[in-house]
Every structure is written in structure tokens, then in C-alpha cells.
Amino acid sequence: MIYTNRFSMSATYANPHSIANKAPLGWVGPTIKELTPGQIVWDLKNGKISEAEYTEKYLAKLLCLDREGYDWSQLEGKTLLCWEATGKFCHRRILGEFLQKKGYQVEIN
């Protein structure tokens, strides 16, 4: 099982890993840099791209990792964290759905 959630809930999950561009001040856990959104999150926040464009660009990043042979199974047992509240538009939801389509069990929060 792979879990996703926001930083404010990190204490409730085992094996938390940041997938955010920048983790909270004092964060001591690991970051999976390959899964961060990079510049596209700032483009969305600054109104340069839409949520649909963001989704397209982040999925393109994931597909590129996939073509390069990224080992998705290394995410098993981890909780992937970023900033957005549960139910809000967020790259961890895009990632979670991508992984579900690849056959992984993912709890998306």
C-alpha cells in the first residue's frame, strides 16, 4: 500500500516522505525529488497555467520517469506528503491515480 497526505497529518502515518518542492521548516524526513512538481506548481499558483495544463505537465513528468524505468515499487509502504488540504487540487492526487492505474494500491488523502 502507498499512502498520500498533507504535511499536517504526517505524524499519523508511518514512513513519511516529502514530494513537495519545499518541505516545512524543521522537516527532517526524506524528499523524493523525482516526484516534486518543480516549476509547474509556481506556474499554477501565479495563474500562468490551468489545473488541466498542470495535470498534463505533471503526468508527462511521471510518464517520462516510467519510460526511464523508475522503480515505482520503492514507494510501497511510504506516505507521500505535500502541502494541499485533502480534497484540494494537488499533484499527490495525480500521482496516486497514476499509480493506481499501474496496479498499485494507493490511499489518496
mmCIF file of C-alpha atoms in Angstrom, residues 53-100:
data_model
loop_
_atom_site.group_PDB
_atom_site.id
_atom_site.type_symbol
_atom_site.label_atom_id
_atom_site.label_comp_id
_atom_site.label_asym_id
_atom_site.label_seq_id
_atom_site.Cartn_x
_atom_site.Cartn_y
_atom_site.Cartn_z
ATOM 1 C CA GLU A 53 -2.341 22.133 -18.008
ATOM 2 C CA TYR A 54 -0.711 21.378 -14.664
ATOM 3 C CA THR A 55 -2.160 17.863 -14.742
ATOM 4 C CA GLU A 56 -0.914 17.351 -18.299
ATOM 5 C CA LYS A 57 2.592 18.552 -17.438
ATOM 6 C CA TYR A 58 2.865 16.530 -14.220
ATOM 7 C CA LEU A 59 1.588 13.395 -15.946
ATOM 8 C CA ALA A 60 4.165 13.955 -18.696
ATOM 9 C CA LYS A 61 6.842 14.033 -15.985
ATOM 10 C CA LEU A 62 5.551 10.768 -14.497
ATOM 11 C CA LEU A 63 5.398 9.101 -17.920
ATOM 12 C CA CYS A 64 8.972 10.196 -18.595
ATOM 13 C CA LEU A 65 10.072 8.613 -15.306
ATOM 14 C CA ASP A 66 8.146 5.493 -16.283
ATOM 15 C CA ARG A 67 9.880 5.274 -19.682
ATOM 16 C CA GLU A 68 13.228 5.696 -17.925
ATOM 17 C CA GLY A 69 12.436 2.658 -15.775
ATOM 18 C CA TYR A 70 11.597 4.387 -12.494
ATOM 19 C CA ASP A 71 11.033 1.765 -9.792
ATOM 20 C CA TRP A 72 7.541 2.637 -8.552
ATOM 21 C CA SER A 73 7.591 -0.326 -6.164
ATOM 22 C CA GLN A 74 10.046 1.591 -3.959
ATOM 23 C CA LEU A 75 7.062 3.714 -2.897
ATOM 24 C CA GLU A 76 5.344 0.747 -1.227
ATOM 25 C CA GLY A 77 4.816 1.357 2.481
ATOM 26 C CA LYS A 78 5.556 5.066 2.214
ATOM 27 C CA THR A 79 3.362 8.071 2.828
ATOM 28 C CA LEU A 80 3.891 10.730 0.164
ATOM 29 C CA LEU A 81 3.342 14.224 1.537
ATOM 30 C CA CYS A 82 2.801 17.712 0.188
ATOM 31 C CA TRP A 83 1.011 20.861 1.317
ATOM 32 C CA GLU A 84 -2.516 20.886 -0.081
ATOM 33 C CA ALA A 85 -5.515 20.010 2.089
ATOM 34 C CA THR A 86 -7.350 16.763 1.421
ATOM 35 C CA GLY A 87 -9.788 17.164 -1.454
ATOM 36 C CA LYS A 88 -7.988 20.145 -2.997
ATOM 37 C CA PHE A 89 -6.318 20.024 -6.393
ATOM 38 C CA CYS A 90 -2.872 18.589 -5.819
ATOM 39 C CA HIS A 91 -0.069 16.682 -7.522
ATOM 40 C CA ARG A 92 -0.211 13.911 -4.923
ATOM 41 C CA ARG A 93 -3.718 13.064 -6.171
ATOM 42 C CA ILE A 94 -2.450 12.980 -9.769
ATOM 43 C CA LEU A 95 0.419 10.736 -8.668
ATOM 44 C CA GLY A 96 -1.892 8.500 -6.640
ATOM 45 C CA GLU A 97 -4.264 7.999 -9.555
ATOM 46 C CA PHE A 98 -1.331 7.355 -11.897
ATOM 47 C CA LEU A 99 -0.035 4.660 -9.546
ATOM 48 C CA GLN A 100 -3.498 3.113 -9.198
#
